[in-house]
Amino acid sequence: MKFAVTANVVLKAATKATQYADLVTDQDPEDGTHVVPGELRRFLGRLRLLHGVPFSYLVPDAGLLPLESVRFFHLDRAWTDALVQGALSVGTISSADRAQLEAVYPHIRKEVDEAERNIRRPKEEKLLKAEGGAITGFVMRSRLVSGWPNLHVRAYSVDSMPDNQLTTLAESSPYRMKVLRMERLAPSVLLVLFDGVPAVVHVEEPRQGLQFGVRTTRNSQGASQSRLHVRDCDNGDSVPPLTSLVDANSVAVPFRANAPGVINLHELRRRLAAKAPNSGGTLESNEFALQMLRFPYRQVFGDPDNQEQQRFYPLDKFKVTVALDTWKTTLLSKLDGGP
C-alpha cells in the first residue's frame, strides 16, 4: 500500500510553513498587520483568559469555594497554551497539516500574547504590544458580588497609598496593573484576572455607594464597638491618625436604651460637637451630615505594610478545608450518577 503523505511531503510542508509569516498577512484596521486573522486571534486570546472554559474545570468542588470566600491563584501558561493548541488541532487532518501548524505556531503564540492583553481594552487606552507574562487572579463567592454588581477591583504592583486614602491616585497610579478579565460567572461569583503579580488588591464598593454610617471595631478587651471618625468642620478632613479609631480621633456611638442597633442621634450630635475641630461647640445640620458621611468601603488584600518583606507565603500556610477522602467520595458519587 502506497501512502499519499510521506516523510518527504511532511518535510516540504514544514519548510514552506516557515515562510508562512512572509507570505500570508491579515490587515486589521485596529492593530495593524498580523499572520493570524483577527477573529481567530481574538478568539484564541479569549480562550487564554478562560472564556468558555466550564466552571467545573476551574473549581472542581464547591467545598473549595465556600460561601463568603475568596481564592487567589496563578494561571499556568503551559495549561493555557495546551488549551490553544487543542483548539488549533481541530483544523489539522494530515501529518502535513500538523507539521505546518508546528512550524507557524511561534508566530501564532506571539500574536495571541498581544491579543489577550487587548481583549478588555477601553477605546482611549493604547494597544499593548509585548509578550504575555504571568497572569494571576481571584475567584470570589460572596453576597457582596450580587449586592454590588459594579464593584471596583484594582491591583497594584507596589503598595503606594494608605488603604483608606481618597484620591485620584487610586485610578491613575503608575503602579496600577491591567485587569485582563472581570466577569460575574454567577450572581454571587466573581472572576478577575490581572496582567502580572500584584502586591496588593483593592476591592471597593461602587462610588455611588456614598452613604451615612459608622464603623464597627474591637476594643482592647476584644468586644465589638461602634465608633465614628471625627472630621474638621471647616474642610472635612479626618482627624489623625487615619489608620485607626482611637479616643483622639473618634467618638463611641451611643444607642437607644432597649433598642439595639438604633443610634441615639441627639447624644451622638452632642459628642461630635464636643470633639470635632472648629465646631464651635455645636453642630449645624450640614456639619452633622459631614460627620456622618461614609465613603465606599474598600477591602485590601495583600501585605499593605510589607512587614514580612515578601509577596508569596509558604505552602504550609495554605490549608484545604475539605478532606481528600471526603472530596474523592463525593466526586466518585457524582461520576456514578449520584446527587
CSV table of C-alpha atoms in Angstrom, one decimal:
chain,number,residue,atom,x,y,z
A,1,MET,CA,0.0,0.0,0.0
A,2,LYS,CA,1.4,3.3,-1.1
A,3,PHE,CA,0.9,6.2,1.4
A,4,ALA,CA,0.0,9.6,-0.1
A,5,VAL,CA,1.7,11.5,2.7
A,6,THR,CA,5.3,10.5,3.0
A,7,ALA,CA,8.1,11.9,5.2
A,8,ASN,CA,9.3,13.9,2.2
A,9,VAL,CA,5.9,15.6,1.8
A,10,VAL,CA,5.8,16.4,5.6
A,11,LEU,CA,9.3,17.9,5.4
A,12,LYS,CA,8.4,20.1,2.4
A,13,ALA,CA,5.3,21.2,4.2
A,14,ALA,CA,7.2,22.2,7.3
A,15,THR,CA,9.8,24.1,5.2
A,16,LYS,CA,7.1,26.1,3.4
A,17,ALA,CA,5.4,26.8,6.7
A,18,THR,CA,8.5,28.6,8.0
A,19,GLN,CA,7.9,31.2,5.2
A,20,TYR,CA,4.2,31.5,6.1
A,21,ALA,CA,4.6,34.7,8.0
A,22,ASP,CA,6.2,36.4,5.0
A,23,LEU,CA,3.5,35.2,2.5
A,24,VAL,CA,0.2,35.5,4.4
A,25,THR,CA,-0.8,38.6,6.4
A,26,ASP,CA,-4.0,39.9,7.8
A,27,GLN,CA,-4.5,43.7,7.8
A,28,ASP,CA,-6.5,44.7,10.9
A,29,PRO,CA,-7.7,48.3,10.9
A,30,GLU,CA,-7.4,48.4,14.7
A,31,ASP,CA,-3.9,47.0,15.3
A,32,GLY,CA,-2.0,46.6,12.1
A,33,THR,CA,-0.7,43.6,10.1
A,34,HIS,CA,-0.8,40.0,11.5
A,35,VAL,CA,-0.3,36.5,10.4
A,36,VAL,CA,-3.4,35.2,12.2
A,37,PRO,CA,-6.8,36.5,11.1
A,38,GLY,CA,-8.3,39.0,13.6
A,39,GLU,CA,-11.3,37.0,14.5
A,40,LEU,CA,-9.3,33.9,15.2
A,41,ARG,CA,-6.7,35.8,17.1
A,42,ARG,CA,-9.3,37.4,19.4
A,43,PHE,CA,-11.0,34.0,19.9
A,44,LEU,CA,-7.7,32.4,21.0
A,45,GLY,CA,-7.0,35.4,23.2
A,46,ARG,CA,-10.3,35.0,25.0
A,47,LEU,CA,-9.7,31.3,25.3
A,48,ARG,CA,-6.4,32.1,27.1
A,49,LEU,CA,-8.4,34.2,29.5
A,50,LEU,CA,-10.7,31.1,30.2
A,51,HIS,CA,-13.7,32.3,28.2
A,52,GLY,CA,-15.8,29.3,27.5
A,53,VAL,CA,-14.0,27.1,29.9
A,54,PRO,CA,-16.5,25.2,32.1
A,55,PHE,CA,-16.6,26.4,35.7
A,56,SER,CA,-16.2,22.9,37.0
A,57,TYR,CA,-12.7,22.9,35.4
A,58,LEU,CA,-11.8,26.0,37.4
A,59,VAL,CA,-13.4,24.9,40.7
A,60,PRO,CA,-13.9,21.1,40.7
A,61,ASP,CA,-15.7,21.0,44.0
A,62,ALA,CA,-18.0,23.6,45.8
A,63,GLY,CA,-16.2,22.9,49.0
A,64,LEU,CA,-13.1,24.6,47.5
A,65,LEU,CA,-15.0,27.8,47.2
A,66,PRO,CA,-17.3,28.0,50.3
A,67,LEU,CA,-19.7,30.8,51.0
A,68,GLU,CA,-18.1,34.2,51.7
A,69,SER,CA,-14.7,33.3,50.5
A,70,VAL,CA,-12.1,34.4,48.0
A,71,ARG,CA,-9.4,32.3,46.4
A,72,PHE,CA,-6.3,33.8,44.7
A,73,PHE,CA,-4.4,31.8,42.0
A,74,HIS,CA,-1.7,31.9,39.4
A,75,LEU,CA,-2.6,30.9,35.9
A,76,ASP,CA,-0.4,28.2,34.4
A,77,ARG,CA,0.8,29.3,31.0
A,78,ALA,CA,1.6,25.7,29.9
A,79,TRP,CA,-2.1,24.8,30.6
A,80,THR,CA,-3.5,27.7,28.6
A,81,ASP,CA,-1.0,27.1,25.8
A,82,ALA,CA,-2.2,23.5,25.6
A,83,LEU,CA,-5.8,24.8,25.5
A,84,VAL,CA,-4.9,27.0,22.5
A,85,GLN,CA,-3.1,24.1,20.7
A,86,GLY,CA,-6.1,21.9,21.3
A,87,ALA,CA,-8.4,24.4,19.6
A,88,LEU,CA,-6.0,24.8,16.7
A,89,SER,CA,-5.6,21.0,16.3
A,90,VAL,CA,-9.2,20.8,15.2
A,91,GLY,CA,-8.2,22.1,11.8
A,92,THR,CA,-5.4,19.6,11.3
A,93,ILE,CA,-6.2,16.4,9.4
A,94,SER,CA,-2.9,15.1,8.0
A,95,SER,CA,0.7,14.9,9.1
A,96,ALA,CA,1.4,17.7,6.7
A,97,ASP,CA,-1.2,19.9,8.4
A,98,ARG,CA,0.3,19.2,11.8
A,99,ALA,CA,3.8,19.9,10.6
A,100,GLN,CA,2.7,23.3,9.2
A,101,LEU,CA,0.9,24.2,12.4
A,102,GLU,CA,4.0,23.3,14.5
A,103,ALA,CA,6.3,25.4,12.3
A,104,VAL,CA,4.0,28.5,12.3
A,105,TYR,CA,2.9,28.2,16.0
A,106,PRO,CA,5.6,30.6,17.3
A,107,HIS,CA,4.0,33.4,15.2
A,108,ILE,CA,0.6,32.4,16.5
A,109,ARG,CA,1.7,32.4,20.1
A,110,LYS,CA,3.3,35.8,19.8
A,111,GLU,CA,0.1,37.4,18.3
A,112,VAL,CA,-2.2,35.7,20.8
A,113,ASP,CA,0.0,37.1,23.6
A,114,GLU,CA,-0.8,40.6,22.3
A,115,ALA,CA,-4.5,39.8,21.7
A,116,GLU,CA,-5.1,38.6,25.2
A,117,ARG,CA,-3.9,41.9,26.7
A,118,ASN,CA,-6.2,43.9,24.4
A,119,ILE,CA,-9.5,41.9,24.8
A,120,ARG,CA,-10.6,44.2,27.6
A,121,ARG,CA,-9.3,47.5,26.3
A,122,PRO,CA,-11.1,50.8,26.6
A,123,LYS,CA,-11.1,52.9,23.4
A,124,GLU,CA,-8.8,55.6,24.9
A,125,GLU,CA,-6.2,53.0,26.1
A,126,LYS,CA,-3.1,52.4,24.0
A,127,LEU,CA,-2.5,49.0,22.4
A,128,LEU,CA,-0.2,46.8,24.5
A,129,LYS,CA,2.3,45.1,22.3
A,130,ALA,CA,4.5,42.7,24.3
A,131,GLU,CA,4.8,39.1,25.1
A,132,GLY,CA,2.4,37.7,27.6
A,133,GLY,CA,3.7,37.4,31.2
A,134,ALA,CA,2.4,36.0,34.4
A,135,ILE,CA,-1.4,36.1,34.9
A,136,THR,CA,-2.9,36.0,38.3
A,137,GLY,CA,-6.4,36.5,39.7
A,138,PHE,CA,-9.0,35.5,42.2
A,139,VAL,CA,-12.5,33.9,42.4
A,140,MET,CA,-14.8,35.4,45.0
A,141,ARG,CA,-18.0,33.9,46.2
A,142,SER,CA,-19.9,36.4,48.3
A,143,ARG,CA,-23.2,38.3,48.7
A,144,LEU,CA,-21.0,41.3,48.0
A,145,VAL,CA,-20.9,40.3,44.4
A,146,SER,CA,-24.7,40.1,44.0
A,147,GLY,CA,-25.4,43.1,46.2
A,148,TRP,CA,-22.9,45.4,44.4
A,149,PRO,CA,-22.7,44.3,40.7
A,150,ASN,CA,-20.5,47.2,39.8
A,151,LEU,CA,-17.6,46.5,42.3
A,152,HIS,CA,-14.3,48.3,41.6
A,153,VAL,CA,-11.3,46.0,41.5
A,154,ARG,CA,-7.8,47.3,41.3
A,155,ALA,CA,-4.4,45.7,41.5
A,156,TYR,CA,-1.1,47.4,42.2
A,157,SER,CA,2.5,46.2,41.7
A,158,VAL,CA,3.6,48.5,44.6
A,159,ASP,CA,1.6,49.5,47.6
A,160,SER,CA,2.0,53.3,47.3
A,161,MET,CA,-1.0,54.7,49.2
A,162,PRO,CA,-2.8,54.2,52.6
A,163,ASP,CA,-5.6,51.7,52.5
A,164,ASN,CA,-8.3,54.4,53.2
A,165,GLN,CA,-6.8,57.2,51.1
A,166,LEU,CA,-9.4,59.0,48.9
A,167,THR,CA,-7.5,60.3,45.9
A,168,THR,CA,-7.4,60.1,42.1
A,169,LEU,CA,-4.1,58.2,42.6
A,170,ALA,CA,-6.2,55.1,43.1
A,171,GLU,CA,-7.3,55.4,39.4
A,172,SER,CA,-4.2,56.9,37.8
A,173,SER,CA,-1.4,55.3,39.8
A,174,PRO,CA,1.6,54.2,37.6
A,175,TYR,CA,1.7,51.1,39.6
A,176,ARG,CA,-1.8,50.1,38.8
A,177,MET,CA,-2.0,46.8,36.9
A,178,LYS,CA,-4.2,45.9,33.9
A,179,VAL,CA,-7.4,43.9,34.6
A,180,LEU,CA,-7.5,41.3,31.8
A,181,ARG,CA,-10.9,39.9,32.7
A,182,MET,CA,-13.6,40.8,35.2
A,183,GLU,CA,-16.8,38.9,35.0
A,184,ARG,CA,-19.6,37.6,37.1
A,185,LEU,CA,-19.8,33.8,36.5
A,186,ALA,CA,-22.9,33.5,38.7
A,187,PRO,CA,-25.0,36.0,40.7
A,188,SER,CA,-22.6,35.7,43.7
A,189,VAL,CA,-19.4,34.5,41.9
A,190,LEU,CA,-16.8,36.9,40.5
A,191,LEU,CA,-13.7,36.0,38.4
A,192,VAL,CA,-10.9,38.6,37.9
A,193,LEU,CA,-7.6,38.1,36.0
A,194,PHE,CA,-4.6,40.5,36.3
A,195,ASP,CA,-1.7,41.1,33.9
A,196,GLY,CA,1.1,40.3,36.4
A,197,VAL,CA,1.6,39.5,40.0
A,198,PRO,CA,0.1,42.3,42.3
A,199,ALA,CA,1.5,43.4,45.7
A,200,VAL,CA,-2.0,44.5,46.9
A,201,VAL,CA,-5.5,44.2,45.5
A,202,HIS,CA,-8.3,46.6,46.3
A,203,VAL,CA,-12.0,45.6,46.1
A,204,GLU,CA,-14.2,48.6,46.6
A,205,GLU,CA,-17.9,49.3,46.7
A,206,PRO,CA,-19.2,51.4,43.8
A,207,ARG,CA,-18.6,55.1,44.1
A,208,GLN,CA,-22.3,55.8,44.0
A,209,GLY,CA,-22.4,53.9,47.4
A,210,LEU,CA,-21.9,57.2,49.3
A,211,GLN,CA,-23.9,56.9,52.5
A,212,PHE,CA,-24.2,57.8,56.2
A,213,GLY,CA,-22.9,55.2,58.7
A,214,VAL,CA,-20.4,54.3,61.4
A,215,ARG,CA,-17.6,51.8,61.7
A,216,THR,CA,-17.6,48.6,63.8
A,217,THR,CA,-14.3,47.9,65.5
A,218,ARG,CA,-12.9,45.9,68.5
A,219,ASN,CA,-11.9,47.5,71.8
A,220,SER,CA,-8.9,46.4,73.9
A,221,GLN,CA,-11.0,43.7,75.5
A,222,GLY,CA,-11.9,42.3,72.1
A,223,ALA,CA,-15.6,43.3,72.4
A,224,SER,CA,-17.4,44.8,69.3
A,225,GLN,CA,-17.8,48.5,69.4
A,226,SER,CA,-19.2,51.1,67.0
A,227,ARG,CA,-17.2,54.3,66.6
A,228,LEU,CA,-17.4,57.4,64.3
A,229,HIS,CA,-14.3,59.1,62.9
A,230,VAL,CA,-14.4,62.8,63.6
A,231,ARG,CA,-13.8,65.4,60.8
A,232,ASP,CA,-12.8,69.0,60.8
A,233,CYS,CA,-15.9,71.1,60.3
A,234,ASP,CA,-14.0,73.7,58.1
A,235,ASN,CA,-12.6,71.4,55.5
A,236,GLY,CA,-13.9,67.9,56.1
A,237,ASP,CA,-10.5,66.3,56.7
A,238,SER,CA,-10.4,63.4,59.1
A,239,VAL,CA,-8.7,63.9,62.4
A,240,PRO,CA,-5.4,61.9,62.5
A,241,PRO,CA,-4.4,59.1,62.9
A,242,LEU,CA,-6.2,58.0,59.8
A,243,THR,CA,-5.4,54.3,60.1
A,244,SER,CA,-7.1,53.5,63.4
A,245,LEU,CA,-10.1,54.5,65.6
A,246,VAL,CA,-8.9,55.8,69.0
A,247,ASP,CA,-10.3,58.2,71.5
A,248,ALA,CA,-8.2,61.1,70.0
A,249,ASN,CA,-9.9,60.9,66.6
A,250,SER,CA,-13.3,59.3,67.1
A,251,VAL,CA,-16.3,59.0,69.4
A,252,ALA,CA,-18.2,56.0,70.7
A,253,VAL,CA,-21.6,55.7,69.0
A,254,PRO,CA,-24.4,55.7,71.6
A,255,PHE,CA,-27.6,53.6,71.1
A,256,ARG,CA,-31.0,54.0,72.4
A,257,ALA,CA,-31.9,52.1,75.6
A,258,ASN,CA,-33.7,48.7,74.9
A,259,ALA,CA,-33.3,49.3,71.2
A,260,PRO,CA,-30.1,47.5,69.9
A,261,GLY,CA,-28.9,49.0,66.6
A,262,VAL,CA,-30.9,52.2,66.8
A,263,ILE,CA,-28.5,55.2,67.2
A,264,ASN,CA,-29.2,57.9,69.7
A,265,LEU,CA,-28.7,60.8,67.3
A,266,HIS,CA,-29.2,63.6,69.9
A,267,GLU,CA,-26.4,62.2,72.2
A,268,LEU,CA,-24.2,61.4,69.1
A,269,ARG,CA,-24.5,65.0,68.0
A,270,ARG,CA,-23.5,66.3,71.4
A,271,ARG,CA,-20.4,64.1,71.5
A,272,LEU,CA,-19.4,65.1,68.0
A,273,ALA,CA,-19.9,68.8,68.8
A,274,ALA,CA,-17.6,68.5,71.8
A,275,LYS,CA,-14.8,66.8,69.8
A,276,ALA,CA,-14.9,67.9,66.2
A,277,PRO,CA,-12.4,70.7,65.4
A,278,ASN,CA,-13.9,74.1,64.5
A,279,SER,CA,-17.4,73.0,65.6
A,280,GLY,CA,-17.9,76.0,67.9
A,281,GLY,CA,-19.4,73.6,70.5
A,282,THR,CA,-22.4,72.8,68.4
A,283,LEU,CA,-23.2,71.2,65.0
A,284,GLU,CA,-25.5,72.6,62.3
A,285,SER,CA,-27.4,70.0,60.2
A,286,ASN,CA,-24.9,70.3,57.3
A,287,GLU,CA,-22.0,69.8,59.7
A,288,PHE,CA,-23.6,66.8,61.3
A,289,ALA,CA,-24.2,65.3,57.8
A,290,LEU,CA,-20.5,65.9,57.1
A,291,GLN,CA,-19.5,63.9,60.2
A,292,MET,CA,-21.8,61.0,59.4
A,293,LEU,CA,-20.7,60.7,55.7
A,294,ARG,CA,-19.1,57.3,54.9
A,295,PHE,CA,-17.3,56.7,51.7
A,296,PRO,CA,-17.5,53.4,49.9
A,297,TYR,CA,-15.8,50.6,51.8
A,298,ARG,CA,-12.5,49.3,50.5
A,299,GLN,CA,-11.2,45.9,51.3
A,300,VAL,CA,-7.4,45.5,50.8
A,301,PHE,CA,-5.8,42.1,50.1
A,302,GLY,CA,-2.1,41.5,50.4
A,303,ASP,CA,0.5,42.8,52.8
A,304,PRO,CA,-0.1,46.5,52.7
A,305,ASP,CA,2.6,47.3,55.3
A,306,ASN,CA,5.1,44.8,53.7
A,307,GLN,CA,6.2,43.8,57.2
A,308,GLU,CA,7.2,40.3,56.0
A,309,GLN,CA,9.2,41.7,53.0
A,310,GLN,CA,7.8,39.0,50.7
A,311,ARG,CA,4.9,38.6,48.3
A,312,PHE,CA,4.4,34.9,48.5
A,313,TYR,CA,3.6,32.9,51.6
A,314,PRO,CA,4.9,29.3,52.2
A,315,LEU,CA,2.8,26.5,51.1
A,316,ASP,CA,2.3,25.3,54.7
A,317,LYS,CA,0.1,28.4,55.3
A,318,PHE,CA,-2.4,27.1,52.7
A,319,LYS,CA,-5.0,24.8,54.4
A,320,VAL,CA,-7.6,22.9,52.4
A,321,THR,CA,-10.9,22.8,54.3
A,322,VAL,CA,-12.2,19.7,52.5
A,323,ALA,CA,-10.6,16.4,53.5
A,324,LEU,CA,-9.2,14.5,50.5
A,325,ASP,CA,-11.1,11.3,51.3
A,326,THR,CA,-14.4,13.3,51.6
A,327,TRP,CA,-13.7,15.0,48.2
A,328,LYS,CA,-12.9,11.7,46.5
A,329,THR,CA,-16.0,10.1,47.9
A,330,THR,CA,-18.2,13.0,46.7
A,331,LEU,CA,-16.5,13.0,43.3
A,332,LEU,CA,-16.9,9.3,42.7
A,333,SER,CA,-20.6,9.5,43.8
A,334,LYS,CA,-21.2,12.2,41.2
A,335,LEU,CA,-19.5,10.3,38.5
A,336,ASP,CA,-21.7,7.3,39.3
A,337,GLY,CA,-24.8,9.5,38.8
A,338,GLY,CA,-25.4,10.3,42.4
A,339,PRO,CA,-26.8,13.7,43.6
